[in-house]
mmCIF file of C-alpha atoms in Angstrom:
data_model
loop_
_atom_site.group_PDB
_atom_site.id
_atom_site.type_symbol
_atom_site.label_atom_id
_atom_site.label_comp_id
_atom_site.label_asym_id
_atom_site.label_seq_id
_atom_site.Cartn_x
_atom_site.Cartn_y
_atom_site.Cartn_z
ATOM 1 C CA UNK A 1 13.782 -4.128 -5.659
ATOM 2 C CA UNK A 2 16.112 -6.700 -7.186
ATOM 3 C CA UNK A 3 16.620 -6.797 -10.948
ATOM 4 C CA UNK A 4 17.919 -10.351 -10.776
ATOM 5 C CA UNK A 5 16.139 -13.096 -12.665
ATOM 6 C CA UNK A 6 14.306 -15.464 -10.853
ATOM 7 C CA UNK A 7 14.896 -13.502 -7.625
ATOM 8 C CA UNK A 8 14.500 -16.299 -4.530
ATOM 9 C CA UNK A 9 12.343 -15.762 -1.303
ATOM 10 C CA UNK A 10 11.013 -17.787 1.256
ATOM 11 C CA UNK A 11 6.550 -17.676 1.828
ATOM 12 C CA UNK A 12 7.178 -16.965 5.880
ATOM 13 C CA UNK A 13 8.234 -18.472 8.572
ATOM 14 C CA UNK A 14 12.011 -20.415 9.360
ATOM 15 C CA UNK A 15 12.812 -22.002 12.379
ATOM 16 C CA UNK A 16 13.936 -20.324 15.885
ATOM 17 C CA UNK A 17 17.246 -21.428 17.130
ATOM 18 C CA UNK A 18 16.742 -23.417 20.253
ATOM 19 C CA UNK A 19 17.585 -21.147 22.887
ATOM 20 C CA UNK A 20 14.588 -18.827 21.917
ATOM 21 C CA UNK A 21 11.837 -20.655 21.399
ATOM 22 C CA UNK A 22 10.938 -25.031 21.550
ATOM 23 C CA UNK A 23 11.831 -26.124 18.027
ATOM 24 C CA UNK A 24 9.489 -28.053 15.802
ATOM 25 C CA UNK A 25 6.755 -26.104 17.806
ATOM 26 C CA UNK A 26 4.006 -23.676 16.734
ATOM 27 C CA UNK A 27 3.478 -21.046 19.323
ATOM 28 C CA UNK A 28 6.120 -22.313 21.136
ATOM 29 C CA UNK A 29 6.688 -19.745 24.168
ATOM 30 C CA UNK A 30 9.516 -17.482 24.675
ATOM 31 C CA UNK A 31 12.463 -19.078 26.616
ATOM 32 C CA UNK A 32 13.440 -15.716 27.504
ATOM 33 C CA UNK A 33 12.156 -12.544 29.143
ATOM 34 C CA UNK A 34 12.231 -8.711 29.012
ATOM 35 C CA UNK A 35 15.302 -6.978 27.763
ATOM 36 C CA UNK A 36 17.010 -10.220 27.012
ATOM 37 C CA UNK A 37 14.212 -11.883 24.642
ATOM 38 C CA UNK A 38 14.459 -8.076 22.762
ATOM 39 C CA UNK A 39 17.927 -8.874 22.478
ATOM 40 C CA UNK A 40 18.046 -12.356 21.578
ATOM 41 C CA UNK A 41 14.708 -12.087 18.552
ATOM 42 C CA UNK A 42 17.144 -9.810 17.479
ATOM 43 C CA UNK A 43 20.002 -12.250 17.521
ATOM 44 C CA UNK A 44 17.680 -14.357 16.062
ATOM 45 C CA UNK A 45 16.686 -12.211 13.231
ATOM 46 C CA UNK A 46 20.774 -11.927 12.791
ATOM 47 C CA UNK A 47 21.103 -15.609 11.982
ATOM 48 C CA UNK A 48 17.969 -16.039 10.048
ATOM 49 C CA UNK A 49 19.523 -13.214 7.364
ATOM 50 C CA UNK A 50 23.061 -15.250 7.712
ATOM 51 C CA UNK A 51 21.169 -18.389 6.898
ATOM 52 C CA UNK A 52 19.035 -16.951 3.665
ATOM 53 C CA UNK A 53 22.595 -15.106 2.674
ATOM 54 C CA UNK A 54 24.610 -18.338 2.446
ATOM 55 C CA UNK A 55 21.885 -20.054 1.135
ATOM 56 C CA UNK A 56 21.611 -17.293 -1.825
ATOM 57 C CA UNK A 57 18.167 -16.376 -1.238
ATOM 58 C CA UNK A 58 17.689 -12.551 -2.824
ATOM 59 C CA UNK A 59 14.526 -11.210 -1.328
ATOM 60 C CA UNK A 60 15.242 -11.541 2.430
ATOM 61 C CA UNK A 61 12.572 -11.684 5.740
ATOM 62 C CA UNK A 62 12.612 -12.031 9.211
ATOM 63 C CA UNK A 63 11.862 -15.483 9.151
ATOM 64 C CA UNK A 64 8.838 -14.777 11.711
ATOM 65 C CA UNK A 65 11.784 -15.086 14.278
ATOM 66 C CA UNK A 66 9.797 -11.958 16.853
ATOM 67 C CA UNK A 67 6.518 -13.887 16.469
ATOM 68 C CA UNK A 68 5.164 -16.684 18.164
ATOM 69 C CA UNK A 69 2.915 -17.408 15.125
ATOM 70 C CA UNK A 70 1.310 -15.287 11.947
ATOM 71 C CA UNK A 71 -1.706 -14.684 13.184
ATOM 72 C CA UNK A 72 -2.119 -14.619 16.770
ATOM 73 C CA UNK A 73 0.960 -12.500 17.100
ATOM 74 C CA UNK A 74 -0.412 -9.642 15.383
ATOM 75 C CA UNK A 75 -3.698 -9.983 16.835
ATOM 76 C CA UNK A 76 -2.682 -9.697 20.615
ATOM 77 C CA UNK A 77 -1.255 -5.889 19.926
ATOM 78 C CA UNK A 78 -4.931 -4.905 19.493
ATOM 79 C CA UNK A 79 -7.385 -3.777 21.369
ATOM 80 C CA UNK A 80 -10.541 -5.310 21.938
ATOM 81 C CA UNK A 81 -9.848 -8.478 21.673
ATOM 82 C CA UNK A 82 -9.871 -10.523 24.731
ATOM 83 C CA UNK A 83 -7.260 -13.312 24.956
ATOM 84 C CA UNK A 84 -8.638 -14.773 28.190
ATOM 85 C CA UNK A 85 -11.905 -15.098 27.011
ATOM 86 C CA UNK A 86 -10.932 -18.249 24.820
ATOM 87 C CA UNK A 87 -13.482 -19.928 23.045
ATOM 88 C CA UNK A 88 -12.923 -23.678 20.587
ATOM 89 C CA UNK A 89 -13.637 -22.575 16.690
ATOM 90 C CA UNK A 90 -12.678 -24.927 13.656
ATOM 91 C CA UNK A 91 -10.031 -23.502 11.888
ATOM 92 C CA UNK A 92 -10.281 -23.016 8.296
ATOM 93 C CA UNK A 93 -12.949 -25.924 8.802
ATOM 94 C CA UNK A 94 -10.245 -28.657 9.665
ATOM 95 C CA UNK A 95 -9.545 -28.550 13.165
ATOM 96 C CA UNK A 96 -10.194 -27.501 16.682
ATOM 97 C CA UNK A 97 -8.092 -24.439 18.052
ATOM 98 C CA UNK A 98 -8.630 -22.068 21.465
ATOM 99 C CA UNK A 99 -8.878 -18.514 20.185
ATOM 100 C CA UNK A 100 -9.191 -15.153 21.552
ATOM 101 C CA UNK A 101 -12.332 -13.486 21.481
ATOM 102 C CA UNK A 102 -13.650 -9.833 19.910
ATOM 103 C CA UNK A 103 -15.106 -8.635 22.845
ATOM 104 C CA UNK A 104 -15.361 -4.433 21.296
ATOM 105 C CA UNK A 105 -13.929 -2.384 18.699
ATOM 106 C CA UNK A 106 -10.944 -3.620 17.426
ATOM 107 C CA UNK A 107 -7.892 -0.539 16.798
ATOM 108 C CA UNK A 108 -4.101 -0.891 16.847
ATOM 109 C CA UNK A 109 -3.160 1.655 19.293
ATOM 110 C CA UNK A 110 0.489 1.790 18.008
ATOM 111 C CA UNK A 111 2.909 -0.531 15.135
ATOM 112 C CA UNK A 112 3.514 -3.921 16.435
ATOM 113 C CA UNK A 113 6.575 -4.882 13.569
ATOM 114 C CA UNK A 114 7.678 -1.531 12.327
ATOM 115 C CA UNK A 115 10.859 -1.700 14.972
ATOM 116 C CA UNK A 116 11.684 -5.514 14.054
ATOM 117 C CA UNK A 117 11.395 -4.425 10.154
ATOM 118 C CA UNK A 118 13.624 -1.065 10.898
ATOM 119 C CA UNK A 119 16.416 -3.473 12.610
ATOM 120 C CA UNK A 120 16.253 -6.025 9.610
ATOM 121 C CA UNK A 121 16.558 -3.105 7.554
ATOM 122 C CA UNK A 122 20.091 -2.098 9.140
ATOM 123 C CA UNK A 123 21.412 -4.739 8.739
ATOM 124 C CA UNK A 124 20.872 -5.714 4.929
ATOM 125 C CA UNK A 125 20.878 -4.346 1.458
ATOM 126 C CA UNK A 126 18.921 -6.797 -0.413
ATOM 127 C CA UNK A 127 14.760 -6.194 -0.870
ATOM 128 C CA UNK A 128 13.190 -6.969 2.135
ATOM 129 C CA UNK A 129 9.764 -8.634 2.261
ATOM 130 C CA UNK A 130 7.497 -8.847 5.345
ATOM 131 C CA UNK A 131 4.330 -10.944 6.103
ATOM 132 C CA UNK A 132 1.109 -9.864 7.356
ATOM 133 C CA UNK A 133 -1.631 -11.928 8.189
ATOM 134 C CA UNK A 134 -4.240 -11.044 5.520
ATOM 135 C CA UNK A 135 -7.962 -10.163 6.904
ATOM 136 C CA UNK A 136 -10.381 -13.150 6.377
ATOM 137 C CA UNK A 137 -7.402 -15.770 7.296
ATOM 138 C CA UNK A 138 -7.666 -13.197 10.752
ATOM 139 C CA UNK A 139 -11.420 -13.120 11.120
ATOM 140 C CA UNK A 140 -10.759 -17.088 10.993
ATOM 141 C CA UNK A 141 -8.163 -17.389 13.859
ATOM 142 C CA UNK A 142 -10.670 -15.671 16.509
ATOM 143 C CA UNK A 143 -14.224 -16.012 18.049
ATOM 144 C CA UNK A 144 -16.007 -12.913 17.247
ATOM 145 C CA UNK A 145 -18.209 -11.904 19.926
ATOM 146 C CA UNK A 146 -19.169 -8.346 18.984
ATOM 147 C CA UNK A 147 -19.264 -7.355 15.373
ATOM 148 C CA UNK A 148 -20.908 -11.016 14.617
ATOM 149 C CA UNK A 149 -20.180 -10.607 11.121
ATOM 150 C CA UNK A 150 -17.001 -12.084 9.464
ATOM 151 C CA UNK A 151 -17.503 -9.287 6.380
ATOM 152 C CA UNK A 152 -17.556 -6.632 8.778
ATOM 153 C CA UNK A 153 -14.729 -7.589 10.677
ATOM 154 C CA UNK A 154 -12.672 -8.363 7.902
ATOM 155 C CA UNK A 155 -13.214 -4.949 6.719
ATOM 156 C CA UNK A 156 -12.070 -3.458 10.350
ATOM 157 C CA UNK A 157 -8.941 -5.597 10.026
ATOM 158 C CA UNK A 158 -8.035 -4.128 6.815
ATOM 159 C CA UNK A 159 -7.805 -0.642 8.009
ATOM 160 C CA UNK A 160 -5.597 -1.723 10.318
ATOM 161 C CA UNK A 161 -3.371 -3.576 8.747
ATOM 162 C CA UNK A 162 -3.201 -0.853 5.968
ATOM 163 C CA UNK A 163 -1.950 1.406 9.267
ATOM 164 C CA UNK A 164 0.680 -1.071 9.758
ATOM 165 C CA UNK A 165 1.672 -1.555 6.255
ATOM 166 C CA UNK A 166 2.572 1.758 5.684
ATOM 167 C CA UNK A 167 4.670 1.896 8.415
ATOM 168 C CA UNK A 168 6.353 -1.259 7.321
ATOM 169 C CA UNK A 169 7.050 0.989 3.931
ATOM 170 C CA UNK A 170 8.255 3.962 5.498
ATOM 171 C CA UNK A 171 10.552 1.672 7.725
ATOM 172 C CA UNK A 172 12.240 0.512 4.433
ATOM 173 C CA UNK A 173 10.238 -3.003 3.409
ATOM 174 C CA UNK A 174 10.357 -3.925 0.010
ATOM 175 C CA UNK A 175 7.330 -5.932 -0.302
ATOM 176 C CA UNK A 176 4.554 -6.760 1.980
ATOM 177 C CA UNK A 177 2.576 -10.157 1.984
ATOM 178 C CA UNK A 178 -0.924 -10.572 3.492
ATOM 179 C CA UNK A 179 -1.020 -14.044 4.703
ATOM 180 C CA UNK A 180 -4.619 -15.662 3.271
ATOM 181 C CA UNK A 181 -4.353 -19.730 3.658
ATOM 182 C CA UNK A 182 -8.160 -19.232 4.541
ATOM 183 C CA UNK A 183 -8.642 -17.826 0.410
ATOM 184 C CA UNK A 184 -7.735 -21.832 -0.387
ATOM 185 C CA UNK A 185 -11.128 -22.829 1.759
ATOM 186 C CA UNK A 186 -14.367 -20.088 1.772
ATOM 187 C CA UNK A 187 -13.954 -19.328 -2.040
ATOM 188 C CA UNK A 188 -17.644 -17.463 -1.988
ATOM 189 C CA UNK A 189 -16.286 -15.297 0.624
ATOM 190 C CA UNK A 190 -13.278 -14.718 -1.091
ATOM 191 C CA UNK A 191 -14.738 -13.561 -4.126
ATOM 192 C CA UNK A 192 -17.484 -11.672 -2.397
ATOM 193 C CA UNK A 193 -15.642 -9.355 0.134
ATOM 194 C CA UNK A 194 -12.189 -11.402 0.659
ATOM 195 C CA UNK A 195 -10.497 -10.014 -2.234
ATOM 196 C CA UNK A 196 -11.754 -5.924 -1.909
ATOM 197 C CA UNK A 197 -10.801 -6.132 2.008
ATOM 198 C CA UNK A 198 -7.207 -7.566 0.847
ATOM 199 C CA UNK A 199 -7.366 -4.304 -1.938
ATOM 200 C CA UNK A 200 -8.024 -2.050 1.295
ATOM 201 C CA UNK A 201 -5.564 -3.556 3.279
ATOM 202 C CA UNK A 202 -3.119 -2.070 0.193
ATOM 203 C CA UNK A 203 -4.495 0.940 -0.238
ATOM 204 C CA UNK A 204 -1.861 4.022 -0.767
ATOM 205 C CA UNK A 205 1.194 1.636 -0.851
ATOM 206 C CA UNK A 206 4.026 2.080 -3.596
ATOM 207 C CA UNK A 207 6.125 -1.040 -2.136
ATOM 208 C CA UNK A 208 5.048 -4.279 -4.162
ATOM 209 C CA UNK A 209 2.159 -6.372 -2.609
ATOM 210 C CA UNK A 210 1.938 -10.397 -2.242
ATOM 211 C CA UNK A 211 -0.631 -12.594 -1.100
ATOM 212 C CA UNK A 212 0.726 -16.093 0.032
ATOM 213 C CA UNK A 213 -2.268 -18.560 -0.540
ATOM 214 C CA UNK A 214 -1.480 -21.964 0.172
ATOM 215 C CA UNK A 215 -2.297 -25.529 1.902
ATOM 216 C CA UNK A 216 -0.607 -24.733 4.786
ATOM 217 C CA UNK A 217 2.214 -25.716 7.139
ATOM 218 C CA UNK A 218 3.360 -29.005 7.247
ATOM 219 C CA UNK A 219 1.532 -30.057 10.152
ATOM 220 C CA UNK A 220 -1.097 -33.378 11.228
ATOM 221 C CA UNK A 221 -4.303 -31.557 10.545
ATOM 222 C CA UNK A 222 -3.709 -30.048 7.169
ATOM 223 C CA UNK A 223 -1.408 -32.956 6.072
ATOM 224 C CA UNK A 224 -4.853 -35.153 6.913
ATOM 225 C CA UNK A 225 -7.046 -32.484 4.727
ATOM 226 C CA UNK A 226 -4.596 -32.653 1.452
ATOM 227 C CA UNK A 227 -5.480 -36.481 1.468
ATOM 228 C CA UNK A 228 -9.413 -35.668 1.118
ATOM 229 C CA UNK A 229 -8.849 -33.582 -1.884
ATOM 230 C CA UNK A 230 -8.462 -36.272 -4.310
ATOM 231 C CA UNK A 231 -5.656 -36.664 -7.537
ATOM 232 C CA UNK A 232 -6.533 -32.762 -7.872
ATOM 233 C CA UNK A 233 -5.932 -29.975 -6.222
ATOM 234 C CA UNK A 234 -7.660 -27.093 -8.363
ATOM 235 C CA UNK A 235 -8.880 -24.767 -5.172
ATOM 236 C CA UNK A 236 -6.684 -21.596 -6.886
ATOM 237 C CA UNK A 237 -9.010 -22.176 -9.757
ATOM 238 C CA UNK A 238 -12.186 -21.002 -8.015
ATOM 239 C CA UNK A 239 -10.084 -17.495 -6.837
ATOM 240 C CA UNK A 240 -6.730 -16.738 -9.411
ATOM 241 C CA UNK A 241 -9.190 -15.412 -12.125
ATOM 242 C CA UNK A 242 -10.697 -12.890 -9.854
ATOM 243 C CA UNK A 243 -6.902 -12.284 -7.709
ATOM 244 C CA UNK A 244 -5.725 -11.480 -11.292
ATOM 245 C CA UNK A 245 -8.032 -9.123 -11.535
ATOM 246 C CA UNK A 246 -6.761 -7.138 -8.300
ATOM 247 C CA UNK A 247 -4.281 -4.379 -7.509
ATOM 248 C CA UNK A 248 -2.507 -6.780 -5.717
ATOM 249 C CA UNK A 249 1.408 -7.238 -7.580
ATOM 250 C CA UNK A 250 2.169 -10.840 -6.563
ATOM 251 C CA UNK A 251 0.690 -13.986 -5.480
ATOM 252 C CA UNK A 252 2.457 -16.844 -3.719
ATOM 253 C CA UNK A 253 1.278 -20.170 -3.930
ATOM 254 C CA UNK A 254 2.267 -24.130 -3.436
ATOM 255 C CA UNK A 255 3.652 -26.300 -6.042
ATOM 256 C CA UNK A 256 6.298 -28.411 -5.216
ATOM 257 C CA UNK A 257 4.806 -31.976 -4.128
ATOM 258 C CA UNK A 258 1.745 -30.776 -4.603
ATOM 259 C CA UNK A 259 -1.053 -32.019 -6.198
ATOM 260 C CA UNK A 260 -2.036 -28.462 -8.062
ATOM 261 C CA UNK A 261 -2.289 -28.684 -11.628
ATOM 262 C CA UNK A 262 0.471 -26.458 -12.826
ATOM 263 C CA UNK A 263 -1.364 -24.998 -15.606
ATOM 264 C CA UNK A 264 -3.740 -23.194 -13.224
ATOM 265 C CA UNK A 265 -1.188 -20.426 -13.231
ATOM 266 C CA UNK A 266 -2.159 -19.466 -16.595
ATOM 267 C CA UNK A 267 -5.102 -17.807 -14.937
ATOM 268 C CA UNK A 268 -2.722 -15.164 -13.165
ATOM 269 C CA UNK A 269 -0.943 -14.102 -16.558
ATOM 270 C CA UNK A 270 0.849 -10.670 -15.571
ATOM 271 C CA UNK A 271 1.419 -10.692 -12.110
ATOM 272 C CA UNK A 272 4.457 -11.830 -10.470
ATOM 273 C CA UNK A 273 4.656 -15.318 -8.840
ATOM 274 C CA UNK A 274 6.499 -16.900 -6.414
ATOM 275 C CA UNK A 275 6.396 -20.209 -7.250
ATOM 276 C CA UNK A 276 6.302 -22.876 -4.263
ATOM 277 C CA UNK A 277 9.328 -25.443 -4.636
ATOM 278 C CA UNK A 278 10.141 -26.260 -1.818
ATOM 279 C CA UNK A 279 7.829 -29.060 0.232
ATOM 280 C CA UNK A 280 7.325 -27.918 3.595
ATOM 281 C CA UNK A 281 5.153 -31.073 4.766
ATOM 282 C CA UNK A 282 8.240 -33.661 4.837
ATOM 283 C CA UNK A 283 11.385 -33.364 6.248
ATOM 284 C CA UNK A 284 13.091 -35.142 2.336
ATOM 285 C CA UNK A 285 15.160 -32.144 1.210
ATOM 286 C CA UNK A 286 14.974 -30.841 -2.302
ATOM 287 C CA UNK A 287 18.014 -31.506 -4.653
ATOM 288 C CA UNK A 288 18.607 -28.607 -6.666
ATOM 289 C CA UNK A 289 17.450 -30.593 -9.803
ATOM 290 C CA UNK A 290 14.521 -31.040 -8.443
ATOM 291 C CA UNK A 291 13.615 -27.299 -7.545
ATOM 292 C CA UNK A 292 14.919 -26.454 -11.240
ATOM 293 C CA UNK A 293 12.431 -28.924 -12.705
ATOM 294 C CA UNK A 294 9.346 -27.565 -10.581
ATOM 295 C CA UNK A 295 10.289 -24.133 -12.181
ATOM 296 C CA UNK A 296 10.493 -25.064 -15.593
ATOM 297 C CA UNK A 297 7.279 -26.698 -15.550
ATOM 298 C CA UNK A 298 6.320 -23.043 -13.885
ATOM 299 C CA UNK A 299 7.921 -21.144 -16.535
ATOM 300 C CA UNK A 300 5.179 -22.776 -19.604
ATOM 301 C CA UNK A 301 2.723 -20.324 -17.991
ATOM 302 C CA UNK A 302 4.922 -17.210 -15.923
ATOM 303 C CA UNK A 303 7.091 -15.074 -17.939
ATOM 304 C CA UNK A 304 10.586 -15.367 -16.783
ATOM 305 C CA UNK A 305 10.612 -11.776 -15.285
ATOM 306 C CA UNK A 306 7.287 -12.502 -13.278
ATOM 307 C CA UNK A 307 8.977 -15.767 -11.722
ATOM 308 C CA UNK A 308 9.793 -15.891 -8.117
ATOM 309 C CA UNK A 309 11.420 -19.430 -6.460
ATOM 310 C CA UNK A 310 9.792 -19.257 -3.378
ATOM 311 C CA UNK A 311 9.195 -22.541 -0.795
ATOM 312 C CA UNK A 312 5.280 -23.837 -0.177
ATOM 313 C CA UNK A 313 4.864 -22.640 3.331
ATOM 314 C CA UNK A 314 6.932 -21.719 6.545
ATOM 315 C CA UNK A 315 9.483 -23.632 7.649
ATOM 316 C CA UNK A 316 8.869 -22.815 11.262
ATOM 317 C CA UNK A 317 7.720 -26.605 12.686
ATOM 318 C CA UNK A 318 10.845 -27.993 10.709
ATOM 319 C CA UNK A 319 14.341 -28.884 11.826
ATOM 320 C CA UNK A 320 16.295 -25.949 11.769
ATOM 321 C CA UNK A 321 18.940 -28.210 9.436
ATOM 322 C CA UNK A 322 16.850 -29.336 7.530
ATOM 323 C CA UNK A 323 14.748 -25.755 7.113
ATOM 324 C CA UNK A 324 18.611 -24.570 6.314
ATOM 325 C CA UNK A 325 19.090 -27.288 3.649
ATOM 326 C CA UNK A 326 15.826 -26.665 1.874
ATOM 327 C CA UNK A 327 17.100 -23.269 1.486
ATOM 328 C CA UNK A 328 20.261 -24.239 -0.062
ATOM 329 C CA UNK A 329 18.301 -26.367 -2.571
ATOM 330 C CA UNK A 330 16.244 -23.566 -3.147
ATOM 331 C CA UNK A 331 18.927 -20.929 -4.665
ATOM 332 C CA UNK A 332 21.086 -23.919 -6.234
ATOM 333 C CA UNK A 333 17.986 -24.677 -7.898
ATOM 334 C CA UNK A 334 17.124 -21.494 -8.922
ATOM 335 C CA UNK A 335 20.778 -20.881 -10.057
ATOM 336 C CA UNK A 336 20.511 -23.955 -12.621
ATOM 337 C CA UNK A 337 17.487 -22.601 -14.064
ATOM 338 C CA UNK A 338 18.770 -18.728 -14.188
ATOM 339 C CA UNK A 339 22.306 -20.326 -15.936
ATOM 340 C CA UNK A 340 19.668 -22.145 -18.527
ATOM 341 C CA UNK A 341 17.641 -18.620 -19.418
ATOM 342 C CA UNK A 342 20.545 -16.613 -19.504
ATOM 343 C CA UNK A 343 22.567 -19.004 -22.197
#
């Protein structure tokens, strides 16, 4: 891992160059097929690590550039779950989505990332981190026909995503980040079983652990949702003491244009955190003054050493020049603040 201060990252997703996938689109489909969309995702995951390189981002990722999305993509290399059988649930109670069924036991029958993080590996030295999708925000994104319990299945998904993890480790990833937008929205569930599955999903790793928790991408239905939750937004309050708590190393979350009081960090004194400052939900890029002020405020309650710059969300239903200038802002930003702390 990187030694730097204020080591830079990005929470997921960055856009798809044009000839692989629709921009601006979530689960856009594949423009190409068989052993030319294996060569071109890997193209792609070329030009995402040139982008975060010039931009001077120090913990690296694949930008999400072999999935089609963070959930469903992981989901559809399992068995027993039936992607046919769709059925209309309300995601993260806010909107309507088609999902894939659990029709039987769920199992990962072999890795579904472990070759895309091997390539990535080859071709950098910098940390590397990865995203998962955690286990609730996965028991959210499906119908569940058969085990008819969200705990239960929750508790299936962390085993396998454990299984996956540890490949991702042995395959040379630095850290590892269960995706859990759905901790911002069942907080009783989270605190009951949410945060133990997430500590199974871990269990045995040595590689640092994140969970990205945050209002989610900059799209209509969540954009609609922030503007019901008032002058306010204090939903980490309800699950930081408890994630504090936890085995897990790091926790990402969203501050930049945000309405979270910043203060509610305080509540995660000792881990790591990758700070959100970058806005994800407007296509207004960042100057690097104003990413340096977002992590100043963060600094009155992170240590220095536990500070990560991070951005709010994905980037993946943004321009890819603007998802590329946001990234720039990001490490100038970060730069000011690092010149500031080491003087």
């Amino acid at each position: 891992m990187t030694t730097a201060l204020l080591p830079t990252a990005t929470a997921g997703s960055l856009p798809k160059p044009s000839w692989l996938a629709k921009p601006e689109t979530l689960w856009s489909p594949w423009k190409l097929h068989g052993q030319e969309l294996i060569e071109g995702k890997q193209d792609a995951l070329r030009l995402t690590l040139d982008d975060q390189n010039r931009a001077g981002i120090d913990i690296v990722s694949d930008g999400e550039q072999t999935r089609q999305h963070f959930v469903t993509t992981f989901i559809e290399h399992l068995s027993g779950v039936d992607f046919k059988n769709r059925q209309t649930v309300k995601i993260r109670n806010r909107y309507d989505a088609s999902v894939p069924s659990v029709v039987s036991t769920v199992s990962r029958e072999k890795p579904i990332f472990v070759d895309d993080a091997r390539f990535l590996r080859t071709l950098t030295q910098k940390p590397i981190k990865w995203a998962l999708p955690g286990p609730m925000t996965m028991v959210d994104t499906l119908y569940d026909g058969h085990y008819k319990s969200r705990e239960k299945l929750a508790w299936k998904f962390a085993k396998i995503l454990n299984q996956e993890a540890r490949e991702l480790e042995s395959a040379g990833v630095d850290i590892i980040q269960f995706d859990e937008p759905a901790f911002n929205v069942f907080f009783d569930e989270v605190n009951d079983w949410g945060i133990a599955a997430l500590e199974r999903a871990i269990e045995g790793l040595k590689c640092e652990t994140a969970v990205h928790i945050c209002y989610g991408y900059g799209i209509k239905a969540n954009i609609d949702w922030k503007n019901t939750l008032g002058t306010q937004w204090r939903q980490y309050e309800e699950i930081f003491p408890n994630l504090q708590k936890s085995n897990i190393s790091m926790v990402s979350l969203e501050c930049q244009n945000s309405r979270v009081p910043m203060d509610l960090i305080e509540l995660l004194r000792g881990k790591k955190v990758m700070v959100g400052a970058i806005d994800v939900a407007t296509h207004a890029i960042e100057t690097p003054d104003d990413v340096a002020n977002t992590l100043r405020k963060a600094l009155k309650f992170v240590d220095a050493d536990k500070l990560y710059p991070c951005s709010n969300c994905g980037m993946a239903p943004l321009p890819r020049h603007v998802a590329t200038a946001k990234l720039h802002a990001l490490g100038a930003g970060a730069k000011i603040v690092r010149h500031e702390l080491s003087a």
